[in-house]
Short mmCIF file of N, CA and C in Angstrom, two decimals:
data_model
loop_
_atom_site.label_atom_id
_atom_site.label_comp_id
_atom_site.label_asym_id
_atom_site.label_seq_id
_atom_site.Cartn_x
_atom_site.Cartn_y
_atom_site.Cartn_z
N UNK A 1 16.73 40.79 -10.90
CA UNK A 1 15.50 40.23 -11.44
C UNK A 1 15.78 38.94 -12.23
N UNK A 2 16.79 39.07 -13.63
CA UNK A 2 16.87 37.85 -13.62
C UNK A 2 17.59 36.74 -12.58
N UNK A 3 18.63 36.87 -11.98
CA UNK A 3 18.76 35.64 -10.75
C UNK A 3 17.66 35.70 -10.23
N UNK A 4 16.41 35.81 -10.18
CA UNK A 4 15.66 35.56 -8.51
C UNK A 4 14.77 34.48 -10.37
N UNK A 5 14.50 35.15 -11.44
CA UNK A 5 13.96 34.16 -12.59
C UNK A 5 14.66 32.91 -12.60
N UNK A 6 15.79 32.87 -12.62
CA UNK A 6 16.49 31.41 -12.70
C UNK A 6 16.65 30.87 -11.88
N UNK A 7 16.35 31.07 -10.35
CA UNK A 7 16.06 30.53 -9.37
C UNK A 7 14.66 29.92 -8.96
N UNK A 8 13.74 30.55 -9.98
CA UNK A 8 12.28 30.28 -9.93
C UNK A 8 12.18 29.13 -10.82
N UNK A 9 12.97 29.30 -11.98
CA UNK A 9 12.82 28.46 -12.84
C UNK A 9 13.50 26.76 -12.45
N UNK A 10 14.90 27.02 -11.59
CA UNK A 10 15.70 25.71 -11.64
C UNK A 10 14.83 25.22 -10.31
N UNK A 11 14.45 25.93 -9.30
CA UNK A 11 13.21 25.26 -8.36
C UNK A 11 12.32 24.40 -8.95
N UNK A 12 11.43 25.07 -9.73
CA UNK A 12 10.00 24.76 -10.31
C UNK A 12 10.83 23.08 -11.76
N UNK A 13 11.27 23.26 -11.88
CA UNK A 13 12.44 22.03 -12.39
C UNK A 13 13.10 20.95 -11.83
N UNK A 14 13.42 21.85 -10.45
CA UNK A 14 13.95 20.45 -9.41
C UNK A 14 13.16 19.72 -8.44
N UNK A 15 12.00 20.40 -8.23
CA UNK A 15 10.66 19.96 -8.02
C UNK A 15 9.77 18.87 -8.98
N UNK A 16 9.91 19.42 -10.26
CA UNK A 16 9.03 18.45 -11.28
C UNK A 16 9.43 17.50 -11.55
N UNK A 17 10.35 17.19 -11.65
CA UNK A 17 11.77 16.84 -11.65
C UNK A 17 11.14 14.64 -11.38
N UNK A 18 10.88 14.78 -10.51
CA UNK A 18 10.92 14.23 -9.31
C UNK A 18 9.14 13.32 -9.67
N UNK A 19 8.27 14.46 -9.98
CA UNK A 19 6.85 14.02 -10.16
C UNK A 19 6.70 12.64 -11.05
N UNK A 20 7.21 12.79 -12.16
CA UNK A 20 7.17 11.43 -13.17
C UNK A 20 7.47 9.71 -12.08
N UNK A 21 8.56 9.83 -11.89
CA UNK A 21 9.07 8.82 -10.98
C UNK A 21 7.80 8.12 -9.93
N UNK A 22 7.72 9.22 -9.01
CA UNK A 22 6.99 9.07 -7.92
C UNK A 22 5.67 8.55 -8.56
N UNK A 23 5.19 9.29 -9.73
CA UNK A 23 3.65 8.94 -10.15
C UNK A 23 4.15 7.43 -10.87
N UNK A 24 4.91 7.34 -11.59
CA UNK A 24 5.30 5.55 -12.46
C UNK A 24 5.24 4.78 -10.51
N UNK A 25 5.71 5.20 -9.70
CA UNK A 25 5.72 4.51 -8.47
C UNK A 25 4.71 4.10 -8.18
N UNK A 26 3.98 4.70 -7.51
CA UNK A 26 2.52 4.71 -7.29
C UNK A 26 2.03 3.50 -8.56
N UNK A 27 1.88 3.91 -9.93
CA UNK A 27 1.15 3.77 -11.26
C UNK A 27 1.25 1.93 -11.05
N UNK A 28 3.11 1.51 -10.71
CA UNK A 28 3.49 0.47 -11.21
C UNK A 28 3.93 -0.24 -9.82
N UNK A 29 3.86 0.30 -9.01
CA UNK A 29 4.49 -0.46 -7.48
C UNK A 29 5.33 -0.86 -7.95
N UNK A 30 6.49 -0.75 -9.04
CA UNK A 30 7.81 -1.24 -9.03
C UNK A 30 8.63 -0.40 -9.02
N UNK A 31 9.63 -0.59 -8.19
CA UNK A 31 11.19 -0.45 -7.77
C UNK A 31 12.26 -0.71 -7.87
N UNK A 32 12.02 -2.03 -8.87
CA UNK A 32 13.31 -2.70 -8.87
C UNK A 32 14.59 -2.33 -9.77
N UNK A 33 14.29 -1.48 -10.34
CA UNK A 33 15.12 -0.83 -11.51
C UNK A 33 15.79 0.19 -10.90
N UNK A 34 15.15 0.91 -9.78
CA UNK A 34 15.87 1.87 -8.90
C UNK A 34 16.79 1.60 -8.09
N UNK A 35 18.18 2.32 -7.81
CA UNK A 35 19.33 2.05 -7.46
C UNK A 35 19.06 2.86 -5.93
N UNK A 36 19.02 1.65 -4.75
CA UNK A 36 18.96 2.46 -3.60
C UNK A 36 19.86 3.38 -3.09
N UNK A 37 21.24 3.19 -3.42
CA UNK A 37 22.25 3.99 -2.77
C UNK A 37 22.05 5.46 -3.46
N UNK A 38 21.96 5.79 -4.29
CA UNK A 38 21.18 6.84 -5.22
C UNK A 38 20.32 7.87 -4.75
N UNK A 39 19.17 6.98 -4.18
CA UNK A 39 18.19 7.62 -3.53
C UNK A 39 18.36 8.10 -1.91
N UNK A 40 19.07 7.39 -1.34
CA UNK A 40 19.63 7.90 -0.24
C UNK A 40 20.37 8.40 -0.09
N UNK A 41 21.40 9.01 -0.68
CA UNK A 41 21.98 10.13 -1.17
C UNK A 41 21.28 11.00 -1.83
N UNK A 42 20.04 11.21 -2.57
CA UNK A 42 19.00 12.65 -2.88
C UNK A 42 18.57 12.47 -1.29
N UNK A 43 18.17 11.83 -1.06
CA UNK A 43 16.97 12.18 0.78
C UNK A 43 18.30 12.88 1.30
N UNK A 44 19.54 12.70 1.70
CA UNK A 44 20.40 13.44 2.56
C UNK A 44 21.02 14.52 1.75
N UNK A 45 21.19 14.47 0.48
CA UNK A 45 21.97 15.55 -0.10
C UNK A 45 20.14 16.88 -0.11
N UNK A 46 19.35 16.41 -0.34
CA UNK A 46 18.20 17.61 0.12
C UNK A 46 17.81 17.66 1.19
N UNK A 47 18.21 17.14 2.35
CA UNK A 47 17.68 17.70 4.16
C UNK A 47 18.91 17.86 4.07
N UNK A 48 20.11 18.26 3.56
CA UNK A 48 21.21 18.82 4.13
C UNK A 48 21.18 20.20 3.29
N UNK A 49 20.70 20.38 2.11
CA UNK A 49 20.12 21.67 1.43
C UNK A 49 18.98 22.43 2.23
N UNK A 50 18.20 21.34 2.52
CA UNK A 50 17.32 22.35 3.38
C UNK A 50 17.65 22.75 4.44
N UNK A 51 18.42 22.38 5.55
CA UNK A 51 19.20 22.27 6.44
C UNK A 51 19.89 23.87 6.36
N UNK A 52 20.95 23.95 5.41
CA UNK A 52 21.75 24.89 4.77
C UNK A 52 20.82 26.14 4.54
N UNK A 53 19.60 25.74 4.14
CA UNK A 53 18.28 27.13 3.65
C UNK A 53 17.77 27.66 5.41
N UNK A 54 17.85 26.92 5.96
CA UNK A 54 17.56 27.63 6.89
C UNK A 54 18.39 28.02 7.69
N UNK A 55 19.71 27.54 8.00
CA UNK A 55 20.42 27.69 8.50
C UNK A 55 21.25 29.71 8.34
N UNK A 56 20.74 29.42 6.89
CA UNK A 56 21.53 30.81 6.33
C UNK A 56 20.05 31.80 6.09
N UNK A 57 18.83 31.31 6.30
CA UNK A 57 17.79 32.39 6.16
C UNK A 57 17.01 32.28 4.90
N UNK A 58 17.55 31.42 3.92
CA UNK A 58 17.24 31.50 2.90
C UNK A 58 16.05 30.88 2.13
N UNK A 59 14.66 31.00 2.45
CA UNK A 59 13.24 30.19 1.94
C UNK A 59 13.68 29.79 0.78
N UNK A 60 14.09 30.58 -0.52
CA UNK A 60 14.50 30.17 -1.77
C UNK A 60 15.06 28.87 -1.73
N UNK A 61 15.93 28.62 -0.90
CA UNK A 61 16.55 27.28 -1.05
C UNK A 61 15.72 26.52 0.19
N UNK A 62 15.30 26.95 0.93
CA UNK A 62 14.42 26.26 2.03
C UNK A 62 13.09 24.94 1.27
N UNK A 63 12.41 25.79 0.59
CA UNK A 63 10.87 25.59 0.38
C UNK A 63 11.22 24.18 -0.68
N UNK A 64 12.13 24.24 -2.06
CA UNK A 64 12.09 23.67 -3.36
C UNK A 64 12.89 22.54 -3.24
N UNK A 65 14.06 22.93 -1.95
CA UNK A 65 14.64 21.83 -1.31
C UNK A 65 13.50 20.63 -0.58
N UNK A 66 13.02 20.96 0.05
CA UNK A 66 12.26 20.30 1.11
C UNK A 66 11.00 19.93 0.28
N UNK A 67 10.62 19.90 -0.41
CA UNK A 67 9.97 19.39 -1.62
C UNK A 67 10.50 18.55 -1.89
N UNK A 68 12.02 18.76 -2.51
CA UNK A 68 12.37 17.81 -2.94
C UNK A 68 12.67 16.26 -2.18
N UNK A 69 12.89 16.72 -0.92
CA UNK A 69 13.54 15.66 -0.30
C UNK A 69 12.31 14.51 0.01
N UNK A 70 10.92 15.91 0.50
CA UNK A 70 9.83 15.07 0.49
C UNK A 70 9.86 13.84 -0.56
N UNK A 71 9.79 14.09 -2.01
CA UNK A 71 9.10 13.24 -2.99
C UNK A 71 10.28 12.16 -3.02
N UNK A 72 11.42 12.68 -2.63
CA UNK A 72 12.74 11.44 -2.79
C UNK A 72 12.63 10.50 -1.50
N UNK A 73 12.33 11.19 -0.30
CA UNK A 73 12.40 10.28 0.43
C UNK A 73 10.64 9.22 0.13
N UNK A 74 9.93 9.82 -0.58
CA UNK A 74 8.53 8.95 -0.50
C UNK A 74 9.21 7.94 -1.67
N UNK A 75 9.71 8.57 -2.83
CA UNK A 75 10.25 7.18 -3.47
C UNK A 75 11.08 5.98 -3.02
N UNK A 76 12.18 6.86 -1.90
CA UNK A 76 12.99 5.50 -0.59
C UNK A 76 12.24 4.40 -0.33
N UNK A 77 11.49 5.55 0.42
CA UNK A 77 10.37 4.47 1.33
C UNK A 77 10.02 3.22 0.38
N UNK A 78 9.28 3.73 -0.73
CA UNK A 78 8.72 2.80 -1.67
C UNK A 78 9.96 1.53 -1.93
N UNK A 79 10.98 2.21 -2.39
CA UNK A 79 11.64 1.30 -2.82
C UNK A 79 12.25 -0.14 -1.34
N UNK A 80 11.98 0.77 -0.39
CA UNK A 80 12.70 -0.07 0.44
C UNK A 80 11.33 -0.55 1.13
N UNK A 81 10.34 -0.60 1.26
CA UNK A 81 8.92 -1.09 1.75
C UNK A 81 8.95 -2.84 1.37
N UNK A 82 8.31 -3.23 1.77
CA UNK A 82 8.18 -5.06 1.58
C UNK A 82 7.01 -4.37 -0.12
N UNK A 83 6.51 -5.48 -0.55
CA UNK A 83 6.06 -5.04 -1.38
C UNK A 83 4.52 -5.15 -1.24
N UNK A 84 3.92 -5.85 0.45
CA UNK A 84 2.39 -5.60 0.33
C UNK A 84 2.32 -3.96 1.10
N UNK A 85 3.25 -3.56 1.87
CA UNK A 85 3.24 -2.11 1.98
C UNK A 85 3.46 -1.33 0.97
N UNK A 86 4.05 -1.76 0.49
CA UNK A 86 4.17 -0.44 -1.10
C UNK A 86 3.02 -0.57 -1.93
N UNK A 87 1.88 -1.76 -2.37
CA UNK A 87 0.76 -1.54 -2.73
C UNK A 87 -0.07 -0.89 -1.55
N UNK A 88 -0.39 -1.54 -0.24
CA UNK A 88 -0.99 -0.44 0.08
C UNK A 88 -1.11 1.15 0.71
N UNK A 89 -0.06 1.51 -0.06
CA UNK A 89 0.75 2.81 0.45
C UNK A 89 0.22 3.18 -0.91
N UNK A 90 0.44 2.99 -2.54
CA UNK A 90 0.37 3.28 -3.66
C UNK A 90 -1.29 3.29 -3.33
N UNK A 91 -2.24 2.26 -3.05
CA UNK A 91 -3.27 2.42 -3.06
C UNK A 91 -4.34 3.14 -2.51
N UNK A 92 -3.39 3.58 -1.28
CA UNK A 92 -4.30 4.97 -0.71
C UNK A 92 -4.10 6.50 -1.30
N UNK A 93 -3.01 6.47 -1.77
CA UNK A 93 -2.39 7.65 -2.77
C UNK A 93 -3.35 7.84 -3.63
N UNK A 94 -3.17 6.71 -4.48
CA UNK A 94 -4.31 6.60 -5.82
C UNK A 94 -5.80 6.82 -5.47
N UNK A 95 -6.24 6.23 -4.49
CA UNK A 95 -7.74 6.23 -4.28
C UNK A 95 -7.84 8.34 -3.94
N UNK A 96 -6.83 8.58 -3.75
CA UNK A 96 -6.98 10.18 -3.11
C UNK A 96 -6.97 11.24 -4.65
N UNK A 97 -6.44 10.65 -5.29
CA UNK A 97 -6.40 11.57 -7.07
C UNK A 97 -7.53 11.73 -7.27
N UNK A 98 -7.80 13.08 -7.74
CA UNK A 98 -8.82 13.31 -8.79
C UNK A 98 -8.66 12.27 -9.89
N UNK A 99 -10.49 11.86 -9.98
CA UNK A 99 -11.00 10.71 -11.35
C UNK A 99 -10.11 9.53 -11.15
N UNK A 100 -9.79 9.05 -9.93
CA UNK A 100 -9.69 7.48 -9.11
C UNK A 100 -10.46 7.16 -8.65
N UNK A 101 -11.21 6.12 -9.24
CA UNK A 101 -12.51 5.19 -8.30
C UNK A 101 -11.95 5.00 -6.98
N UNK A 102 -12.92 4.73 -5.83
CA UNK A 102 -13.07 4.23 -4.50
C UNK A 102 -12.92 3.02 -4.35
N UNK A 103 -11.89 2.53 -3.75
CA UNK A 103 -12.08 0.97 -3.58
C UNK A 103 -13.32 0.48 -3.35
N UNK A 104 -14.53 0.94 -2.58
CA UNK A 104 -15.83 0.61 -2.43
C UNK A 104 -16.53 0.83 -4.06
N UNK A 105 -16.37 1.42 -4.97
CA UNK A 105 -17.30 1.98 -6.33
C UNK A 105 -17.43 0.42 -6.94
#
């Protein structure tokens, strides 16, 4: 019981983990402070975790992995995007949040 708790917990952590970044992304369309080699090493070091979760059966490491890799590889992208794709990539994101005006409002 507790391992399957500290597995819930370092998930729900390595997941959130991740949220701040991605939302300053979106918030600020800037990247430039971010170190690409970094980030492409999280996108492969988590599809090779998730990789590993399924490989061995394991959703626990499947699900929190692949989360993760999601939000790392959406920060890649960002960082490596020209920068009128990364506004309008940030700007369809944003227009989709709850209490974000419509580009039409």
């Amino acid at each position: 019981m507790i391992a399957i708790a500290v597995g819930v917990v370092a998930a729900a952590l390595s997941v959130t983990s991740f949220v701040p970044q991605a939302w300053r992304v979106i918030r600020t369309r800037e990247t430039k402070d971010l170190a690409t080699p970094m980030w492409i090493m999280n996108v492969v070091g988590f599809a090779m975790w998730t990789t590993y979760g399924v490989l061995i059966g394991s959703w626990p490491i499947v699900v929190p992995n692949a989360i993760c890799c999601v939000l790392a590889a959406f920060i890649l992208v960002m960082k490596l995007a020209p920068r009128p794709t990364k506004h309008r990539i940030a700007d369809a994101i944003s227009a989709k949040l709850p209490g974000q005006r419509d580009a039409g409002d």
